[in-house]
Coordinates of C-alpha atoms in Angstrom, one line a residue:
X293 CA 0.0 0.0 0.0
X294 CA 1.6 3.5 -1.2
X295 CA 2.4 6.2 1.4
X296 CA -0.5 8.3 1.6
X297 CA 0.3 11.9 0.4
X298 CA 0.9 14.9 2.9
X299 CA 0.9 17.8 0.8
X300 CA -2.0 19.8 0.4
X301 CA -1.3 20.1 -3.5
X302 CA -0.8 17.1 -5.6
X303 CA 1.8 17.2 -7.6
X304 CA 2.6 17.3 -11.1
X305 CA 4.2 14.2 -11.4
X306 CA 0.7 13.0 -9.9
X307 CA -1.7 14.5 -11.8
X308 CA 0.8 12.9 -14.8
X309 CA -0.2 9.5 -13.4
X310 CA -3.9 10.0 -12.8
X311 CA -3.9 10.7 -16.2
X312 CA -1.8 8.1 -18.0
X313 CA -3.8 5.5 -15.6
X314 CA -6.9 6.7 -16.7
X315 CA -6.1 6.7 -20.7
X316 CA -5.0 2.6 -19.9
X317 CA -9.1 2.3 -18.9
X318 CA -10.3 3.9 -21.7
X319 CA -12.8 2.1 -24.3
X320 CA -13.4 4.7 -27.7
X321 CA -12.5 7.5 -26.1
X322 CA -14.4 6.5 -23.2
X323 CA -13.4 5.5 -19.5
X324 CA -14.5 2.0 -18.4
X325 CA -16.8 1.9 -15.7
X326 CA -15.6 2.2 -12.3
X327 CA -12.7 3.8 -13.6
X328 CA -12.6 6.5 -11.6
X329 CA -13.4 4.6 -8.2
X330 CA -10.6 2.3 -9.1
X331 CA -7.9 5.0 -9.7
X332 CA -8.6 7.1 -6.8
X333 CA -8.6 3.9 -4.7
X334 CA -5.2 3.3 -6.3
X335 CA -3.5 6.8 -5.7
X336 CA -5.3 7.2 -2.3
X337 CA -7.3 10.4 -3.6
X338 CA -10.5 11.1 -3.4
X339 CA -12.8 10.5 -6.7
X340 CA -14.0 14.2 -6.9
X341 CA -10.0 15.3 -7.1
X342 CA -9.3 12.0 -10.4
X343 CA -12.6 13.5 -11.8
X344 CA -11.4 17.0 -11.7
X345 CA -8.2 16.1 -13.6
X346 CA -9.8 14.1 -16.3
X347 CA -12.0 16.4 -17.2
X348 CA -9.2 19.3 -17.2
X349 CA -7.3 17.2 -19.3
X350 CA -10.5 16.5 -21.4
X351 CA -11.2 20.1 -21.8
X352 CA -7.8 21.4 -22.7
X353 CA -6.7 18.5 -24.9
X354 CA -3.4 18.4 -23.6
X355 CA -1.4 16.7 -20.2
X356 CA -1.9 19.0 -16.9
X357 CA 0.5 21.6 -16.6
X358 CA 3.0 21.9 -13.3
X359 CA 1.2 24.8 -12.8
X360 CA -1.5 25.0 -10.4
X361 CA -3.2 27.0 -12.6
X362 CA -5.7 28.6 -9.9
X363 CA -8.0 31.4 -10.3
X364 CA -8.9 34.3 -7.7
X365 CA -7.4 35.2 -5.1
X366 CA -4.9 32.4 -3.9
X367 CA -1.0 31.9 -2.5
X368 CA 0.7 34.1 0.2
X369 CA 0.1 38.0 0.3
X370 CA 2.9 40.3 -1.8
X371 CA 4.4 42.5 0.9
X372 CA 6.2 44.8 -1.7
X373 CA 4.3 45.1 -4.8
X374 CA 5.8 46.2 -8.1
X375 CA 4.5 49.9 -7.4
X376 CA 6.2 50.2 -4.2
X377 CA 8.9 48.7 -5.0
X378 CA 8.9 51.2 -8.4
X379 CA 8.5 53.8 -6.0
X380 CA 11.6 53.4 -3.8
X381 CA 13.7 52.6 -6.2
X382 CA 13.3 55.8 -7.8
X383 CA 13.7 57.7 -4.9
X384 CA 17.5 56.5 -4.0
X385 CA 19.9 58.5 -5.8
X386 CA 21.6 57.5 -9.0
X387 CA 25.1 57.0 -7.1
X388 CA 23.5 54.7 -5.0
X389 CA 21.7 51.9 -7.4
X390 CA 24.5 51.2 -9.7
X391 CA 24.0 47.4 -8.2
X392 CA 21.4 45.2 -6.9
X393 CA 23.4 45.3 -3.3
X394 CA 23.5 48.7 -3.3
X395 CA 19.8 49.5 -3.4
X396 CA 18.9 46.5 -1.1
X397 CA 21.0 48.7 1.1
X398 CA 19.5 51.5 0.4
X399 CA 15.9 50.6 0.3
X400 CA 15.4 47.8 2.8
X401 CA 14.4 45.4 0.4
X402 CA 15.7 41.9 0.2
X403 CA 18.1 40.6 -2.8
X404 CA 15.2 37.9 -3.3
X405 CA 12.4 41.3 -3.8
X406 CA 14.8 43.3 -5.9
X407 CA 15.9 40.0 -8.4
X408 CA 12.0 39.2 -8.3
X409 CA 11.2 42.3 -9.6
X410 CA 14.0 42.7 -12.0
X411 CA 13.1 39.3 -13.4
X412 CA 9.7 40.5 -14.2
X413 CA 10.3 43.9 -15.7
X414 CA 9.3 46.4 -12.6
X415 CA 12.9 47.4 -12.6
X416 CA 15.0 47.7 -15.6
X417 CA 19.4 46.6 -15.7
X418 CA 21.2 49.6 -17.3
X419 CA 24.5 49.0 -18.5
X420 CA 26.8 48.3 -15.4
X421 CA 28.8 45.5 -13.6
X422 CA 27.5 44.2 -10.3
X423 CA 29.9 44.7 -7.2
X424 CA 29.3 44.1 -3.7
X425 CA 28.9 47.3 -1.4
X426 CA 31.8 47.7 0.5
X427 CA 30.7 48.3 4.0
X428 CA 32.2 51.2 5.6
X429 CA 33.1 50.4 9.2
X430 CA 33.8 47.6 12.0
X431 CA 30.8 48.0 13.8
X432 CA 30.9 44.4 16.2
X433 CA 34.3 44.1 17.2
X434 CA 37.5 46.7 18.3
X435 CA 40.6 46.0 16.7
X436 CA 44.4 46.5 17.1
X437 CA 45.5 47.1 13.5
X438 CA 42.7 47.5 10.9
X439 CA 45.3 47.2 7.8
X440 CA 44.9 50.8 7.1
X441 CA 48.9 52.3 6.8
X442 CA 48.1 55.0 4.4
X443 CA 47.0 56.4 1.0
X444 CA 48.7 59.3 -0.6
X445 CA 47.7 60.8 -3.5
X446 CA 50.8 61.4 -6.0
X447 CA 49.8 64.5 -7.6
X448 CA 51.3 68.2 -7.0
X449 CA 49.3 71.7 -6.4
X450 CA 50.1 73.6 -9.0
X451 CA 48.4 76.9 -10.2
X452 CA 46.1 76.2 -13.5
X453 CA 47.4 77.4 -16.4
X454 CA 44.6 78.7 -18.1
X455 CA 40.7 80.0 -17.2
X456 CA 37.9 77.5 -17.6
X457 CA 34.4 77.5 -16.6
X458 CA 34.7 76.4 -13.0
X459 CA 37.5 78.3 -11.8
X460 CA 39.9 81.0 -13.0
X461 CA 43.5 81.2 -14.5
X462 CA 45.9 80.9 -11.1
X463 CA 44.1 78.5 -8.9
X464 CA 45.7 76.2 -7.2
X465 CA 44.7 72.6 -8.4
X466 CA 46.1 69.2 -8.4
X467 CA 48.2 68.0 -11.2
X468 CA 49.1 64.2 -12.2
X469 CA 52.9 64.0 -12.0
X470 CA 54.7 60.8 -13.3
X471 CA 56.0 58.5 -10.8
X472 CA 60.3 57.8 -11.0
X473 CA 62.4 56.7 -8.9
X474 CA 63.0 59.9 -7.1
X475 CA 59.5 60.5 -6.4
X476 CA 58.7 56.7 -5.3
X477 CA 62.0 56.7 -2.9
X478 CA 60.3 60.0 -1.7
X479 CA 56.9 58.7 -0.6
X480 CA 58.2 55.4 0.7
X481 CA 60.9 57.4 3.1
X482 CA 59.1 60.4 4.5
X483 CA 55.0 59.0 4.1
X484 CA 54.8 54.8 4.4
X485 CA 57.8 54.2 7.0
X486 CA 56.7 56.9 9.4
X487 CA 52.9 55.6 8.9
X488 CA 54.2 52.0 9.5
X489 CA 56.0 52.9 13.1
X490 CA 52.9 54.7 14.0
X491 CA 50.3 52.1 13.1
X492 CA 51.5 48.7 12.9
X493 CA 51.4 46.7 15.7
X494 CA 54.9 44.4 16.2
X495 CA 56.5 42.5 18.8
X496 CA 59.9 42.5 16.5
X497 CA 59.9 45.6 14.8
X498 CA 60.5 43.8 11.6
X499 CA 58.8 44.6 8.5
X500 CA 59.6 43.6 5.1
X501 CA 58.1 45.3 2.1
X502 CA 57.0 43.9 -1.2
X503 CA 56.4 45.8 -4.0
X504 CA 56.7 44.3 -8.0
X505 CA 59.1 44.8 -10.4
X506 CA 58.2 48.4 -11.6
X507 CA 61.3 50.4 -12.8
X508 CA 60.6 52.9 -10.2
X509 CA 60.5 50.2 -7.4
X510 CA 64.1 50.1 -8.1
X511 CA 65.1 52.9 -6.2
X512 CA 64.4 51.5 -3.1
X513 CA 67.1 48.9 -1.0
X514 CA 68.1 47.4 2.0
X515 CA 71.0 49.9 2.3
X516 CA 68.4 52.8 1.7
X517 CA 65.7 51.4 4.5
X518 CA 68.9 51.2 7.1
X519 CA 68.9 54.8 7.4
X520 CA 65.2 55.0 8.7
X521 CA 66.0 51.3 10.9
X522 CA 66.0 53.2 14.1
X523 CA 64.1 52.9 17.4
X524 CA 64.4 49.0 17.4
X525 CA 63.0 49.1 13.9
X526 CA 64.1 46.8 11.0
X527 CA 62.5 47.2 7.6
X528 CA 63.9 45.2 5.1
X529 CA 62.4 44.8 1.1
X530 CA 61.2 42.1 -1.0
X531 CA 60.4 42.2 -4.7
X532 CA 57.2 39.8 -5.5
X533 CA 58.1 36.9 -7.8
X534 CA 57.3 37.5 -11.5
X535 CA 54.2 36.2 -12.9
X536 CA 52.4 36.4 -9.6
X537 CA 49.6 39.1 -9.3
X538 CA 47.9 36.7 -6.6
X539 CA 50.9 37.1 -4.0
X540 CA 50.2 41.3 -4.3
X541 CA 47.7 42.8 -1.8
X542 CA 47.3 45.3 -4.6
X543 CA 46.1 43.5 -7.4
X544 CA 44.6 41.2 -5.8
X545 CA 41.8 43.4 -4.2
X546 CA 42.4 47.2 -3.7
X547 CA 42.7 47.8 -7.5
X548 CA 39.7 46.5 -8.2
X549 CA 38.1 48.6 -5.2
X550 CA 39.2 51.6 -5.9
X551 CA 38.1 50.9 -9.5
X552 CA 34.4 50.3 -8.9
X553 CA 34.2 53.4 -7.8
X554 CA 34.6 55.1 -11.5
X555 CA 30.4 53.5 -11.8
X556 CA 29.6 54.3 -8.6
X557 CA 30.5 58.1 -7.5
X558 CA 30.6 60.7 -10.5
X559 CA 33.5 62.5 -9.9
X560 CA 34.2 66.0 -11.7
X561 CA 37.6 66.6 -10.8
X562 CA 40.7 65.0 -9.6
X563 CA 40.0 66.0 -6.0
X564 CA 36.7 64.0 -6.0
X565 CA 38.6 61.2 -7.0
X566 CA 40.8 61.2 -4.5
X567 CA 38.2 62.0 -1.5
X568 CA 35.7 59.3 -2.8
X569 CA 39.2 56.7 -2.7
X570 CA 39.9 57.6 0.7
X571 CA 36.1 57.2 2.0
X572 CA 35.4 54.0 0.2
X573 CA 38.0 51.4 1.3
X574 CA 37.2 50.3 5.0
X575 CA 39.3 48.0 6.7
X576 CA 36.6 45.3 6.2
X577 CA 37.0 45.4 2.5
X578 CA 41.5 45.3 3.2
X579 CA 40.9 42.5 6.2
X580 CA 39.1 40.1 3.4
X581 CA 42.1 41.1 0.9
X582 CA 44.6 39.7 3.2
X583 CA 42.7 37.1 4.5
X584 CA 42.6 35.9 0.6
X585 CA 46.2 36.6 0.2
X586 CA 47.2 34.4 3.1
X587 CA 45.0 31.7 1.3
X588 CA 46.7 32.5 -1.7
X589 CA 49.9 31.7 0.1
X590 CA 49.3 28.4 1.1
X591 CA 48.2 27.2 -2.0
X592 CA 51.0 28.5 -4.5
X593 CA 53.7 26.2 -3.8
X594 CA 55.8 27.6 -7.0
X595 CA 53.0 28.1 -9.4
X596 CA 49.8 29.9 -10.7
X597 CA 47.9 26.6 -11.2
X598 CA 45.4 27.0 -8.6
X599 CA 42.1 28.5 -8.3
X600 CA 41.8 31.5 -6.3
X601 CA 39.6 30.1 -3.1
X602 CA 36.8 31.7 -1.9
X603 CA 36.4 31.4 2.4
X604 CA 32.8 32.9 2.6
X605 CA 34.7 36.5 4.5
X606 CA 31.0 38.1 4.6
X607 CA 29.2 35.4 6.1
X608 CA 31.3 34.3 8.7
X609 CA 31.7 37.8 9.7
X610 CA 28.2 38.4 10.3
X611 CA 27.9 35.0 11.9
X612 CA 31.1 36.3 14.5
X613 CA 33.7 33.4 13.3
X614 CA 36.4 35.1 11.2
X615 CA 39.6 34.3 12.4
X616 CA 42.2 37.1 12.4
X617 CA 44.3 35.0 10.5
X618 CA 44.6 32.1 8.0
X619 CA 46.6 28.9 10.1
X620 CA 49.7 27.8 8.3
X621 CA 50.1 24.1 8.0
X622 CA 52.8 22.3 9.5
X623 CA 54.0 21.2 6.0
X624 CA 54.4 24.7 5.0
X625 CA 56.9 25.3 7.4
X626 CA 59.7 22.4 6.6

């Protein structure tokens, strides 16, 4: 004897047997006697629900859809219906709905609601990419070091040369400048050094800096970082193995940060670009870049053929388990 059914609905799979049973007691396009009474007996349904289907299928020539196909009124009630959810869309600002995340943020609505609705045609996809929001903030837990050292912006304040519409001839503005050797020795000297003895946290004041293989880079040595090795201090540098974006912090997160931000804030002048950099990275969004970059680490072993691993940052954040840091193996360290 077959499990009696639980669900309240029957299934299409069901109704696809009611059917097929049905068509095997049919005479001249006409059911057998008792044909109904035996099939409901069979599939433990009542006769009214067989009848029901047969004469659906009857009337629409054609097998029952998985639908339920109900009229009225029926199913749960929609919370947010298309014109409310029309309505606060439009009213969060244009900087702020470049992606799906963003204007669950900003609206309140779920990612389910919003992907509902795009789905159906309430709200339209413009040209765009979809990035996460970064969030802006630890807000659960303190923290000794929140892997923010610095940014400066390599640009000089020159006056303009010439009068345009938004500001005379003789302001002061910032002006790109190209990065040599002079200028990089510069910035790593008298701005990253000082910010690294004021900010890191170390029990041995050793710290060893990795930059690529730039020409610039260059300029920078063990002999020149022994003149700022004072105070217990010992900063020594590194140059990151050819080949290997992964092992960078840079390009293996900030760049694309600090990119996003060219569809997400309109900026109008090089200032705005440099005040929407320095409001957008939190140390959230640099504690899940190094937290990939230790993974990275442990799974290079002399190569790129690996895929980049994803450790689910966000959720175990919000659920209070992200470690500090990534455990090395023991057979790492032979």
């Amino acid at each position: 004897m077959e499990t009696p059914r639980v669900r309240r609905e029957l299934s299409y799979e069901n109704k696809m047997e009611v059917v097929t049973r049905l068509q095997q007691l049919t005479i001249m396009g006409k059911l057998v006697r008792g044909a109904i009474s035996t099939t409901a007996k069979h599939m433990q349904l009542h006769r009214t629900t067989v009848s029901n289907i047969w004469e659906g299928f009857k009337r629409n020539s054609r097998m029952p859809s998985g639908k339920l196909g109900k009229l009225g009124r029926v199913g749960g009630k929609t919370i947010n219906t298309s014109s409310i959810v029309t309505t606060l869309v439009s009213e969060v600002p244009e900087e702020q709905r470049s992606t799906l995340r963003d204007i669950s943020q900003a609206t309140r609505l779920s990612m389910g609601t919003l992907s509902r609705r795009l789905n159906d045609g309430t709200i339209e996809r413009k040209n765009t990419r979809l990035k996460p929001l970064l969030t802006r903030s630890d807000l659960r837990r303190g923290v000794m070091f929140d892997g923010k050292i610095g940014m400066w912006p390599v640009v000089k304040y020159l006056p303009a040369a010439r009068n345009s519409r938004n500001r005379p001839a003789g302001t002061i503005v910032p002006t790109i400048v190209n990065v040599d050797a002079v200028l990089y020795r510069d910035y790593v000297i008298t701005r990253v050094v000082p910010a690294i003895k004021a900010k890191f946290p170390s029990v041995n004041k050793k710290v060893v800096l990795q930059h690529d293989n730039a020409t610039p880079h260059g300029a920078i040595t063990d002999a020149i970082l022994a003149c700022v090795s004072t105070d217990g201090w010992t900063f020594v540098v590194q140059r990151q193995p050819p080949n290997s974006p992964d092992l960078n912090v840079l390009d293996l997160g900030y760049f694309a940060s600090i990119q996003s931000l060219q569809n997400k804030v309109v900026s109008h002048s090089i200032d705005d670009v440099i005040q929407s950099t320095l409001e957008a990275i939190s140390s959230e969004k640099l504690e899940n870049v190094f937290h990939t970059f230790q993974a990275v680490m442990r799974l290079v072993n002399g190569s790129n053929h690996f895929p980049l691993p994803h450790l689910k940052k966000d959720a175990k954040r919000r659920a209070g388990t992200l470690s500090a840091n990534l455990s090395c193996p023991a057979s790492l360290l032979g």
